[in-house]
Amino acid sequence: MRIRLLIVVLAVTLLFVLQNSQIVRVRLLWWSADVMALLLMLLMLSVGFLLGYGVHYWLQHRHRRNYEKKIWTQ
């Protein structure tokens, strides 16, 4: 069962890579770059994950800092 699932996942991954292997031109203001679409998607997913994790971490520890400030100022 696990081997079949692994084969299906690998096949879908291979199809995804082959479908997104074309070159995409990215332009911003005065510079441009040619990047594979797959790499661009992976880069954007990584940046989104890191930003989301950073915001989550900041929100979790924001209250701790306010609590520590209240203790030290009293």
PDB file of N, CA, C and O in Angstrom:
ATOM      1  N   MET A   1       0.829  -1.198   0.000  1.00  0.00           N
ATOM      2  CA  MET A   1       0.000   0.000   0.000  1.00  0.00           C
ATOM      3  C   MET A   1       0.872   1.259   0.000  1.00  0.00           C
ATOM      4  O   MET A   1       0.597   2.196  -0.730  1.00  0.00           O
ATOM      5  N   ARG A   2       1.896   1.285   0.846  1.00  0.00           N
ATOM      6  CA  ARG A   2       2.761   2.458   0.920  1.00  0.00           C
ATOM      7  C   ARG A   2       3.545   2.642  -0.366  1.00  0.00           C
ATOM      8  O   ARG A   2       3.791   3.770  -0.779  1.00  0.00           O
ATOM      9  N   ILE A   3       3.942   1.539  -0.987  1.00  0.00           N
ATOM     10  CA  ILE A   3       4.709   1.638  -2.229  1.00  0.00           C
ATOM     11  C   ILE A   3       3.832   2.226  -3.330  1.00  0.00           C
ATOM     12  O   ILE A   3       4.290   3.076  -4.104  1.00  0.00           O
ATOM     13  N   ARG A   4       2.590   1.826  -3.395  1.00  0.00           N
ATOM     14  CA  ARG A   4       1.668   2.382  -4.398  1.00  0.00           C
ATOM     15  C   ARG A   4       1.464   3.883  -4.182  1.00  0.00           C
ATOM     16  O   ARG A   4       1.458   4.665  -5.122  1.00  0.00           O
ATOM     17  N   LEU A   5       1.294   4.252  -2.922  1.00  0.00           N
ATOM     18  CA  LEU A   5       1.122   5.670  -2.604  1.00  0.00           C
ATOM     19  C   LEU A   5       2.370   6.464  -2.973  1.00  0.00           C
ATOM     20  O   LEU A   5       2.273   7.557  -3.539  1.00  0.00           O
ATOM     21  N   LEU A   6       3.538   5.911  -2.684  1.00  0.00           N
ATOM     22  CA  LEU A   6       4.798   6.560  -3.040  1.00  0.00           C
ATOM     23  C   LEU A   6       4.933   6.712  -4.551  1.00  0.00           C
ATOM     24  O   LEU A   6       5.349   7.769  -5.040  1.00  0.00           O
ATOM     25  N   ILE A   7       4.548   5.690  -5.294  1.00  0.00           N
ATOM     26  CA  ILE A   7       4.615   5.757  -6.761  1.00  0.00           C
ATOM     27  C   ILE A   7       3.667   6.822  -7.286  1.00  0.00           C
ATOM     28  O   ILE A   7       4.024   7.600  -8.182  1.00  0.00           O
ATOM     29  N   VAL A   8       2.463   6.916  -6.730  1.00  0.00           N
ATOM     30  CA  VAL A   8       1.495   7.930  -7.170  1.00  0.00           C
ATOM     31  C   VAL A   8       2.017   9.328  -6.855  1.00  0.00           C
ATOM     32  O   VAL A   8       1.948  10.236  -7.695  1.00  0.00           O
ATOM     33  N   VAL A   9       2.571   9.514  -5.660  1.00  0.00           N
ATOM     34  CA  VAL A   9       3.103  10.828  -5.278  1.00  0.00           C
ATOM     35  C   VAL A   9       4.271  11.214  -6.187  1.00  0.00           C
ATOM     36  O   VAL A   9       4.373  12.353  -6.648  1.00  0.00           O
ATOM     37  N   LEU A  10       5.166  10.274  -6.469  1.00  0.00           N
ATOM     38  CA  LEU A  10       6.289  10.555  -7.358  1.00  0.00           C
ATOM     39  C   LEU A  10       5.816  10.868  -8.778  1.00  0.00           C
ATOM     40  O   LEU A  10       6.362  11.760  -9.435  1.00  0.00           O
ATOM     41  N   ALA A  11       4.798  10.168  -9.248  1.00  0.00           N
ATOM     42  CA  ALA A  11       4.267  10.434 -10.592  1.00  0.00           C
ATOM     43  C   ALA A  11       3.643  11.824 -10.674  1.00  0.00           C
ATOM     44  O   ALA A  11       3.869  12.562 -11.637  1.00  0.00           O
ATOM     45  N   VAL A  12       2.885  12.196  -9.656  1.00  0.00           N
ATOM     46  CA  VAL A  12       2.270  13.526  -9.642  1.00  0.00           C
ATOM     47  C   VAL A  12       3.343  14.601  -9.553  1.00  0.00           C
ATOM     48  O   VAL A  12       3.267  15.636 -10.234  1.00  0.00           O
ATOM     49  N   THR A  13       4.372  14.365  -8.748  1.00  0.00           N
ATOM     50  CA  THR A  13       5.472  15.317  -8.632  1.00  0.00           C
ATOM     51  C   THR A  13       6.200  15.462  -9.959  1.00  0.00           C
ATOM     52  O   THR A  13       6.521  16.579 -10.382  1.00  0.00           O
ATOM     53  N   LEU A  14       6.450  14.348 -10.643  1.00  0.00           N
ATOM     54  CA  LEU A  14       7.114  14.392 -11.942  1.00  0.00           C
ATOM     55  C   LEU A  14       6.277  15.156 -12.962  1.00  0.00           C
ATOM     56  O   LEU A  14       6.801  15.982 -13.713  1.00  0.00           O
ATOM     57  N   LEU A  15       4.969  14.918 -12.966  1.00  0.00           N
ATOM     58  CA  LEU A  15       4.084  15.666 -13.865  1.00  0.00           C
ATOM     59  C   LEU A  15       4.103  17.156 -13.548  1.00  0.00           C
ATOM     60  O   LEU A  15       4.124  18.003 -14.449  1.00  0.00           O
ATOM     61  N   PHE A  16       4.103  17.495 -12.274  1.00  0.00           N
ATOM     62  CA  PHE A  16       4.135  18.889 -11.862  1.00  0.00           C
ATOM     63  C   PHE A  16       5.420  19.562 -12.328  1.00  0.00           C
ATOM     64  O   PHE A  16       5.399  20.683 -12.842  1.00  0.00           O
ATOM     65  N   VAL A  17       6.543  18.868 -12.174  1.00  0.00           N
ATOM     66  CA  VAL A  17       7.831  19.425 -12.596  1.00  0.00           C
ATOM     67  C   VAL A  17       7.862  19.596 -14.104  1.00  0.00           C
ATOM     68  O   VAL A  17       8.308  20.629 -14.624  1.00  0.00           O
ATOM     69  N   LEU A  18       7.402  18.599 -14.846  1.00  0.00           N
ATOM     70  CA  LEU A  18       7.421  18.686 -16.304  1.00  0.00           C
ATOM     71  C   LEU A  18       6.485  19.772 -16.825  1.00  0.00           C
ATOM     72  O   LEU A  18       6.801  20.463 -17.797  1.00  0.00           O
ATOM     73  N   GLN A  19       5.340  19.947 -16.191  1.00  0.00           N
ATOM     74  CA  GLN A  19       4.391  20.969 -16.626  1.00  0.00           C
ATOM     75  C   GLN A  19       4.903  22.382 -16.351  1.00  0.00           C
ATOM     76  O   GLN A  19       4.564  23.315 -17.056  1.00  0.00           O
ATOM     77  N   ASN A  20       5.721  22.533 -15.329  1.00  0.00           N
ATOM     78  CA  ASN A  20       6.174  23.859 -14.913  1.00  0.00           C
ATOM     79  C   ASN A  20       7.665  24.060 -15.146  1.00  0.00           C
ATOM     80  O   ASN A  20       8.322  24.772 -14.397  1.00  0.00           O
ATOM     81  N   SER A  21       8.192  23.460 -16.175  1.00  0.00           N
ATOM     82  CA  SER A  21       9.623  23.600 -16.427  1.00  0.00           C
ATOM     83  C   SER A  21       9.934  24.726 -17.408  1.00  0.00           C
ATOM     84  O   SER A  21      11.093  24.964 -17.721  1.00  0.00           O
ATOM     85  N   GLN A  22       8.920  25.423 -17.888  1.00  0.00           N
ATOM     86  CA  GLN A  22       9.165  26.504 -18.830  1.00  0.00           C
ATOM     87  C   GLN A  22       9.792  27.711 -18.125  1.00  0.00           C
ATOM     88  O   GLN A  22       9.676  27.872 -16.926  1.00  0.00           O
ATOM     89  N   ILE A  23      10.433  28.533 -18.910  1.00  0.00           N
ATOM     90  CA  ILE A  23      11.090  29.737 -18.393  1.00  0.00           C
ATOM     91  C   ILE A  23      10.084  30.888 -18.363  1.00  0.00           C
ATOM     92  O   ILE A  23       9.327  31.097 -19.309  1.00  0.00           O
ATOM     93  N   VAL A  24      10.103  31.635 -17.281  1.00  0.00           N
ATOM     94  CA  VAL A  24       9.214  32.780 -17.105  1.00  0.00           C
ATOM     95  C   VAL A  24      10.083  34.010 -16.895  1.00  0.00           C
ATOM     96  O   VAL A  24      11.064  33.979 -16.157  1.00  0.00           O
ATOM     97  N   ARG A  25       9.732  35.114 -17.550  1.00  0.00           N
ATOM     98  CA  ARG A  25      10.462  36.363 -17.363  1.00  0.00           C
ATOM     99  C   ARG A  25       9.778  37.160 -16.259  1.00  0.00           C
ATOM    100  O   ARG A  25       8.590  37.461 -16.312  1.00  0.00           O
ATOM    101  N   VAL A  26      10.554  37.496 -15.240  1.00  0.00           N
ATOM    102  CA  VAL A  26      10.066  38.287 -14.113  1.00  0.00           C
ATOM    103  C   VAL A  26      10.665  39.679 -14.239  1.00  0.00           C
ATOM    104  O   VAL A  26      11.878  39.834 -14.328  1.00  0.00           O
ATOM    105  N   ARG A  27       9.800  40.703 -14.267  1.00  0.00           N
ATOM    106  CA  ARG A  27      10.283  42.077 -14.403  1.00  0.00           C
ATOM    107  C   ARG A  27       9.773  42.910 -13.237  1.00  0.00           C
ATOM    108  O   ARG A  27       8.623  42.816 -12.846  1.00  0.00           O
ATOM    109  N   LEU A  28      10.658  43.727 -12.679  1.00  0.00           N
ATOM    110  CA  LEU A  28      10.307  44.654 -11.611  1.00  0.00           C
ATOM    111  C   LEU A  28      11.094  45.930 -11.825  1.00  0.00           C
ATOM    112  O   LEU A  28      12.328  45.917 -11.792  1.00  0.00           O
ATOM    113  N   LEU A  29      10.388  46.998 -12.078  1.00  0.00           N
ATOM    114  CA  LEU A  29      10.965  48.304 -12.359  1.00  0.00           C
ATOM    115  C   LEU A  29      12.018  48.212 -13.459  1.00  0.00           C
ATOM    116  O   LEU A  29      11.693  48.038 -14.612  1.00  0.00           O
ATOM    117  N   TRP A  30      13.300  48.330 -13.120  1.00  0.00           N
ATOM    118  CA  TRP A  30      14.333  48.399 -14.149  1.00  0.00           C
ATOM    119  C   TRP A  30      15.076  47.090 -14.375  1.00  0.00           C
ATOM    120  O   TRP A  30      15.956  47.020 -15.216  1.00  0.00           O
ATOM    121  N   TRP A  31      14.788  46.029 -13.634  1.00  0.00           N
ATOM    122  CA  TRP A  31      15.516  44.780 -13.838  1.00  0.00           C
ATOM    123  C   TRP A  31      14.556  43.676 -14.220  1.00  0.00           C
ATOM    124  O   TRP A  31      13.371  43.725 -13.946  1.00  0.00           O
ATOM    125  N   SER A  32      15.108  42.671 -14.865  1.00  0.00           N
ATOM    126  CA  SER A  32      14.315  41.498 -15.219  1.00  0.00           C
ATOM    127  C   SER A  32      15.181  40.252 -15.068  1.00  0.00           C
ATOM    128  O   SER A  32      16.410  40.320 -15.120  1.00  0.00           O
ATOM    129  N   ALA A  33      14.523  39.118 -14.883  1.00  0.00           N
ATOM    130  CA  ALA A  33      15.233  37.853 -14.716  1.00  0.00           C
ATOM    131  C   ALA A  33      14.422  36.743 -15.363  1.00  0.00           C
ATOM    132  O   ALA A  33      13.187  36.789 -15.369  1.00  0.00           O
ATOM    133  N   ASP A  34      15.120  35.766 -15.912  1.00  0.00           N
ATOM    134  CA  ASP A  34      14.477  34.576 -16.456  1.00  0.00           C
ATOM    135  C   ASP A  34      14.600  33.463 -15.427  1.00  0.00           C
ATOM    136  O   ASP A  34      15.706  33.093 -15.023  1.00  0.00           O
ATOM    137  N   VAL A  35      13.450  32.928 -14.999  1.00  0.00           N
ATOM    138  CA  VAL A  35      13.421  31.934 -13.934  1.00  0.00           C
ATOM    139  C   VAL A  35      12.485  30.807 -14.360  1.00  0.00           C
ATOM    140  O   VAL A  35      11.473  31.049 -15.018  1.00  0.00           O
ATOM    141  N   MET A  36      12.818  29.573 -13.943  1.00  0.00           N
ATOM    142  CA  MET A  36      11.894  28.471 -14.170  1.00  0.00           C
ATOM    143  C   MET A  36      10.653  28.687 -13.308  1.00  0.00           C
ATOM    144  O   MET A  36      10.751  29.124 -12.158  1.00  0.00           O
ATOM    145  N   ALA A  37       9.496  28.394 -13.866  1.00  0.00           N
ATOM    146  CA  ALA A  37       8.245  28.614 -13.152  1.00  0.00           C
ATOM    147  C   ALA A  37       8.196  27.802 -11.860  1.00  0.00           C
ATOM    148  O   ALA A  37       7.705  28.275 -10.838  1.00  0.00           O
ATOM    149  N   LEU A  38       8.718  26.583 -11.889  1.00  0.00           N
ATOM    150  CA  LEU A  38       8.710  25.746 -10.694  1.00  0.00           C
ATOM    151  C   LEU A  38       9.542  26.372  -9.581  1.00  0.00           C
ATOM    152  O   LEU A  38       9.115  26.418  -8.428  1.00  0.00           O
ATOM    153  N   LEU A  39      10.724  26.878  -9.913  1.00  0.00           N
ATOM    154  CA  LEU A  39      11.560  27.517  -8.898  1.00  0.00           C
ATOM    155  C   LEU A  39      10.897  28.764  -8.338  1.00  0.00           C
ATOM    156  O   LEU A  39      10.987  29.050  -7.145  1.00  0.00           O
ATOM    157  N   LEU A  40      10.231  29.511  -9.208  1.00  0.00           N
ATOM    158  CA  LEU A  40       9.531  30.708  -8.756  1.00  0.00           C
ATOM    159  C   LEU A  40       8.400  30.348  -7.790  1.00  0.00           C
ATOM    160  O   LEU A  40       8.231  30.997  -6.751  1.00  0.00           O
ATOM    161  N   MET A  41       7.657  29.279  -8.097  1.00  0.00           N
ATOM    162  CA  MET A  41       6.582  28.853  -7.202  1.00  0.00           C
ATOM    163  C   MET A  41       7.135  28.378  -5.866  1.00  0.00           C
ATOM    164  O   MET A  41       6.593  28.706  -4.804  1.00  0.00           O
ATOM    165  N   LEU A  42       8.218  27.600  -5.900  1.00  0.00           N
ATOM    166  CA  LEU A  42       8.819  27.133  -4.655  1.00  0.00           C
ATOM    167  C   LEU A  42       9.364  28.295  -3.831  1.00  0.00           C
ATOM    168  O   LEU A  42       9.234  28.306  -2.595  1.00  0.00           O
ATOM    169  N   LEU A  43       9.950  29.278  -4.490  1.00  0.00           N
ATOM    170  CA  LEU A  43      10.452  30.452  -3.787  1.00  0.00           C
ATOM    171  C   LEU A  43       9.311  31.218  -3.120  1.00  0.00           C
ATOM    172  O   LEU A  43       9.404  31.607  -1.954  1.00  0.00           O
ATOM    173  N   MET A  44       8.213  31.421  -3.837  1.00  0.00           N
ATOM    174  CA  MET A  44       7.079  32.153  -3.273  1.00  0.00           C
ATOM    175  C   MET A  44       6.436  31.382  -2.126  1.00  0.00           C
ATOM    176  O   MET A  44       6.034  31.974  -1.114  1.00  0.00           O
ATOM    177  N   LEU A  45       6.339  30.054  -2.251  1.00  0.00           N
ATOM    178  CA  LEU A  45       5.804  29.251  -1.149  1.00  0.00           C
ATOM    179  C   LEU A  45       6.697  29.337   0.076  1.00  0.00           C
ATOM    180  O   LEU A  45       6.218  29.445   1.207  1.00  0.00           O
ATOM    181  N   SER A  46       8.003  29.301  -0.126  1.00  0.00           N
ATOM    182  CA  SER A  46       8.943  29.396   0.995  1.00  0.00           C
ATOM    183  C   SER A  46       8.858  30.755   1.672  1.00  0.00           C
ATOM    184  O   SER A  46       8.823  30.840   2.912  1.00  0.00           O
ATOM    185  N   VAL A  47       8.816  31.815   0.879  1.00  0.00           N
ATOM    186  CA  VAL A  47       8.708  33.163   1.450  1.00  0.00           C
ATOM    187  C   VAL A  47       7.389  33.308   2.206  1.00  0.00           C
ATOM    188  O   VAL A  47       7.357  33.840   3.320  1.00  0.00           O
ATOM    189  N   GLY A  48       6.295  32.809   1.644  1.00  0.00           N
ATOM    190  CA  GLY A  48       5.005  32.879   2.322  1.00  0.00           C
ATOM    191  C   GLY A  48       4.990  32.097   3.619  1.00  0.00           C
ATOM    192  O   GLY A  48       4.454  32.554   4.635  1.00  0.00           O
ATOM    193  N   PHE A  49       5.603  30.911   3.614  1.00  0.00           N
ATOM    194  CA  PHE A  49       5.675  30.105   4.829  1.00  0.00           C
ATOM    195  C   PHE A  49       6.484  30.820   5.899  1.00  0.00           C
ATOM    196  O   PHE A  49       6.072  30.891   7.061  1.00  0.00           O
ATOM    197  N   LEU A  50       7.635  31.356   5.519  1.00  0.00           N
ATOM    198  CA  LEU A  50       8.483  32.042   6.499  1.00  0.00           C
ATOM    199  C   LEU A  50       7.816  33.293   7.049  1.00  0.00           C
ATOM    200  O   LEU A  50       7.895  33.576   8.257  1.00  0.00           O
ATOM    201  N   LEU A  51       7.140  34.051   6.197  1.00  0.00           N
ATOM    202  CA  LEU A  51       6.431  35.243   6.680  1.00  0.00           C
ATOM    203  C   LEU A  51       5.283  34.854   7.612  1.00  0.00           C
ATOM    204  O   LEU A  51       5.078  35.474   8.658  1.00  0.00           O
ATOM    205  N   GLY A  52       4.537  33.825   7.243  1.00  0.00           N
ATOM    206  CA  GLY A  52       3.442  33.360   8.091  1.00  0.00           C
ATOM    207  C   GLY A  52       3.934  32.859   9.434  1.00  0.00           C
ATOM    208  O   GLY A  52       3.348  33.148  10.479  1.00  0.00           O
ATOM    209  N   TYR A  53       5.032  32.113   9.412  1.00  0.00           N
ATOM    210  CA  TYR A  53       5.609  31.613  10.661  1.00  0.00           C
ATOM    211  C   TYR A  53       6.122  32.767  11.514  1.00  0.00           C
ATOM    212  O   TYR A  53       5.950  32.769  12.729  1.00  0.00           O
ATOM    213  N   GLY A  54       6.730  33.759  10.875  1.00  0.00           N
ATOM    214  CA  GLY A  54       7.229  34.915  11.613  1.00  0.00           C
ATOM    215  C   GLY A  54       6.111  35.697  12.272  1.00  0.00           C
ATOM    216  O   GLY A  54       6.222  36.098  13.436  1.00  0.00           O
ATOM    217  N   VAL A  55       5.014  35.907  11.564  1.00  0.00           N
ATOM    218  CA  VAL A  55       3.872  36.627  12.138  1.00  0.00           C
ATOM    219  C   VAL A  55       3.268  35.820  13.282  1.00  0.00           C
ATOM    220  O   VAL A  55       2.928  36.365  14.338  1.00  0.00           O
ATOM    221  N   HIS A  56       3.137  34.517  13.095  1.00  0.00           N
ATOM    222  CA  HIS A  56       2.601  33.662  14.149  1.00  0.00           C
ATOM    223  C   HIS A  56       3.485  33.718  15.393  1.00  0.00           C
ATOM    224  O   HIS A  56       2.985  33.851  16.514  1.00  0.00           O
ATOM    225  N   TYR A  57       4.793  33.632  15.210  1.00  0.00           N
ATOM    226  CA  TYR A  57       5.739  33.694  16.336  1.00  0.00           C
ATOM    227  C   TYR A  57       5.635  35.039  17.044  1.00  0.00           C
ATOM    228  O   TYR A  57       5.594  35.109  18.271  1.00  0.00           O
ATOM    229  N   TRP A  58       5.563  36.113  16.253  1.00  0.00           N
ATOM    230  CA  TRP A  58       5.483  37.447  16.839  1.00  0.00           C
ATOM    231  C   TRP A  58       4.192  37.607  17.646  1.00  0.00           C
ATOM    232  O   TRP A  58       4.204  38.164  18.745  1.00  0.00           O
ATOM    233  N   LEU A  59       3.062  37.112  17.106  1.00  0.00           N
ATOM    234  CA  LEU A  59       1.799  37.235  17.823  1.00  0.00           C
ATOM    235  C   LEU A  59       1.786  36.407  19.100  1.00  0.00           C
ATOM    236  O   LEU A  59       1.200  36.818  20.103  1.00  0.00           O
ATOM    237  N   GLN A  60       2.441  35.244  19.079  1.00  0.00           N
ATOM    238  CA  GLN A  60       2.484  34.401  20.275  1.00  0.00           C
ATOM    239  C   GLN A  60       3.327  35.037  21.391  1.00  0.00           C
ATOM    240  O   GLN A  60       3.010  34.904  22.558  1.00  0.00           O
ATOM    241  N   HIS A  61       4.400  35.733  21.025  1.00  0.00           N
ATOM    242  CA  HIS A  61       5.315  36.267  22.027  1.00  0.00           C
ATOM    243  C   HIS A  61       5.087  37.748  22.316  1.00  0.00           C
ATOM    244  O   HIS A  61       5.758  38.303  23.174  1.00  0.00           O
ATOM    245  N   ARG A  62       4.155  38.378  21.637  1.00  0.00           N
ATOM    246  CA  ARG A  62       3.864  39.785  21.881  1.00  0.00           C
ATOM    247  C   ARG A  62       3.300  39.980  23.284  1.00  0.00           C
ATOM    248  O   ARG A  62       3.680  40.889  24.006  1.00  0.00           O
ATOM    249  N   HIS A  63       2.405  39.106  23.691  1.00  0.00           N
ATOM    250  CA  HIS A  63       1.793  39.240  25.011  1.00  0.00           C
ATOM    251  C   HIS A  63       2.793  38.968  26.119  1.00  0.00           C
ATOM    252  O   HIS A  63       2.721  39.569  27.175  1.00  0.00           O
ATOM    253  N   ARG A  64       3.745  38.082  25.894  1.00  0.00           N
ATOM    254  CA  ARG A  64       4.751  37.785  26.904  1.00  0.00           C
ATOM    255  C   ARG A  64       5.602  39.013  27.198  1.00  0.00           C
ATOM    256  O   ARG A  64       5.901  39.317  28.329  1.00  0.00           O
ATOM    257  N   ARG A  65       5.985  39.754  26.140  1.00  0.00           N
ATOM    258  CA  ARG A  65       6.798  40.951  26.349  1.00  0.00           C
ATOM    259  C   ARG A  65       6.016  42.020  27.103  1.00  0.00           C
ATOM    260  O   ARG A  65       6.556  42.682  27.978  1.00  0.00           O
ATOM    261  N   ASN A  66       4.733  42.198  26.777  1.00  0.00           N
ATOM    262  CA  ASN A  66       3.916  43.176  27.497  1.00  0.00           C
ATOM    263  C   ASN A  66       3.782  42.794  28.966  1.00  0.00           C
ATOM    264  O   ASN A  66       3.818  43.649  29.842  1.00  0.00           O
ATOM    265  N   TYR A  67       3.637  41.501  29.255  1.00  0.00           N
ATOM    266  CA  TYR A  67       3.524  41.035  30.629  1.00  0.00           C
ATOM    267  C   TYR A  67       4.828  41.281  31.387  1.00  0.00           C
ATOM    268  O   TYR A  67       4.813  41.729  32.533  1.00  0.00           O
ATOM    269  N   GLU A  68       5.962  41.012  30.731  1.00  0.00           N
ATOM    270  CA  GLU A  68       7.250  41.248  31.382  1.00  0.00           C
ATOM    271  C   GLU A  68       7.480  42.731  31.633  1.00  0.00           C
ATOM    272  O   GLU A  68       8.030  43.115  32.661  1.00  0.00           O
ATOM    273  N   LYS A  69       7.049  43.599  30.730  1.00  0.00           N
ATOM    274  CA  LYS A  69       7.186  45.042  30.939  1.00  0.00           C
ATOM    275  C   LYS A  69       6.368  45.485  32.145  1.00  0.00           C
ATOM    276  O   LYS A  69       6.813  46.302  32.942  1.00  0.00           O
ATOM    277  N   LYS A  70       5.152  44.934  32.312  1.00  0.00           N
ATOM    278  CA  LYS A  70       4.302  45.306  33.435  1.00  0.00           C
ATOM    279  C   LYS A  70       4.937  44.888  34.752  1.00  0.00           C
ATOM    280  O   LYS A  70       4.852  45.604  35.748  1.00  0.00           O
ATOM    281  N   ILE A  71       5.563  43.731  34.756  1.00  0.00           N
ATOM    282  CA  ILE A  71       6.194  43.258  35.996  1.00  0.00           C
ATOM    283  C   ILE A  71       7.354  44.159  36.385  1.00  0.00           C
ATOM    284  O   ILE A  71       7.508  44.537  37.539  1.00  0.00           O
ATOM    285  N   TRP A  72       8.188  44.518  35.409  1.00  0.00           N
ATOM    286  CA  TRP A  72       9.390  45.313  35.717  1.00  0.00           C
ATOM    287  C   TRP A  72       9.065  46.777  35.996  1.00  0.00           C
ATOM    288  O   TRP A  72       9.833  47.459  36.683  1.00  0.00           O
ATOM    289  N   THR A  73       7.962  47.297  35.504  1.00  0.00           N
ATOM    290  CA  THR A  73       7.648  48.707  35.737  1.00  0.00           C
ATOM    291  C   THR A  73       6.911  48.938  37.043  1.00  0.00           C
ATOM    292  O   THR A  73       6.768  50.073  37.478  1.00  0.00           O
ATOM    293  N   GLN A  74       6.438  47.905  37.698  1.00  0.00           N
ATOM    294  CA  GLN A  74       5.691  48.093  38.955  1.00  0.00           C
ATOM    295  C   GLN A  74       6.615  48.253  40.125  1.00  0.00           C
ATOM    296  O   GLN A  74       7.686  47.891  40.255  1.00  0.00           O
TER     297      GLN A  74
END
